[in-house]
XYZ file of C-alpha atoms in Angstrom:
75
model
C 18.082 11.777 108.188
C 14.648 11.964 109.685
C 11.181 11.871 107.639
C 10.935 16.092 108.819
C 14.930 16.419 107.413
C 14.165 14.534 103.203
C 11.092 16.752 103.533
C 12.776 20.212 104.542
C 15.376 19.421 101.909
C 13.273 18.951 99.501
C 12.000 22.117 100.539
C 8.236 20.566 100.700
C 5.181 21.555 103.311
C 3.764 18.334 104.943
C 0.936 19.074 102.630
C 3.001 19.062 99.471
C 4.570 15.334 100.256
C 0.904 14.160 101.183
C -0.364 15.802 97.793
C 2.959 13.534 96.362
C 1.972 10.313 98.112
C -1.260 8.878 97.253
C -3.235 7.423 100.180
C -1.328 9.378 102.718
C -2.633 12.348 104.491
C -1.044 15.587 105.527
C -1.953 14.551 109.651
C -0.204 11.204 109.552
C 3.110 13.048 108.010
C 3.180 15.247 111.097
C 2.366 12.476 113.214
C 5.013 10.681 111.910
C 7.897 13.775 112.010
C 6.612 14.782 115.805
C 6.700 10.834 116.988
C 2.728 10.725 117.512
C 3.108 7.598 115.619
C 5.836 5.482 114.497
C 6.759 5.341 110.819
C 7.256 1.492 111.392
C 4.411 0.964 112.250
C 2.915 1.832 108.540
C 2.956 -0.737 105.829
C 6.087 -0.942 103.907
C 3.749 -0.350 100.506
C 3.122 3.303 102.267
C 7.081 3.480 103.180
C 7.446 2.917 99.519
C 5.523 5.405 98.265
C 6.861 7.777 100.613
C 10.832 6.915 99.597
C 9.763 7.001 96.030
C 8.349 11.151 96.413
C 11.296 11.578 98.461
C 14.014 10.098 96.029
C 14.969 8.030 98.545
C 16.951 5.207 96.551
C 16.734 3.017 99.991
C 13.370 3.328 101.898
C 14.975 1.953 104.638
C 16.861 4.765 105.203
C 13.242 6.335 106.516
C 12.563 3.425 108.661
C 16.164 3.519 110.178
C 16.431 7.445 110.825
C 12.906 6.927 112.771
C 14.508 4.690 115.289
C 15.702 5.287 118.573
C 19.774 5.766 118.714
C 20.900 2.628 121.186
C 23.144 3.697 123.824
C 26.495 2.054 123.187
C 27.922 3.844 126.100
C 29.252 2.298 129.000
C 28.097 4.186 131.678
């Protein structure tokens, strides 16, 4: 599940899961969900902070649903 999907099913605006994650702003949420910027990219402190408003037991689970799908095909 993508950043966008915990968020929706939480049923939270951007602006509520900034309000939720200190230091975090509502513009680097979106930046994040539309792919501006790359949710690796941010410290793992802020990953943290976002799996913990998220009840995300394993923040990895963010970092991994952020990453591009490999093509396994063999085409």
């Amino acid at each position: 599940m993508s950043l966008r999907e915990y968020r929706q099913k939480r049923g939270w605006t951007q602006q509520q899961l900034a309000d939720r994650t200190p230091g975090v702003t509502r513009g680097r949420i979106a930046a994040w969900e539309t792919g501006a910027r790359d949710l690796g990219d941010a410290s793992f402190n802020v990953v943290l902070k976002l799996a913990d408003a998220l009840k995300i037991s394993n923040p990895r689970k963010l970092l991994e649903a952020d990453k591009p799908k490999e093509n396994t095909s063999d085409s």
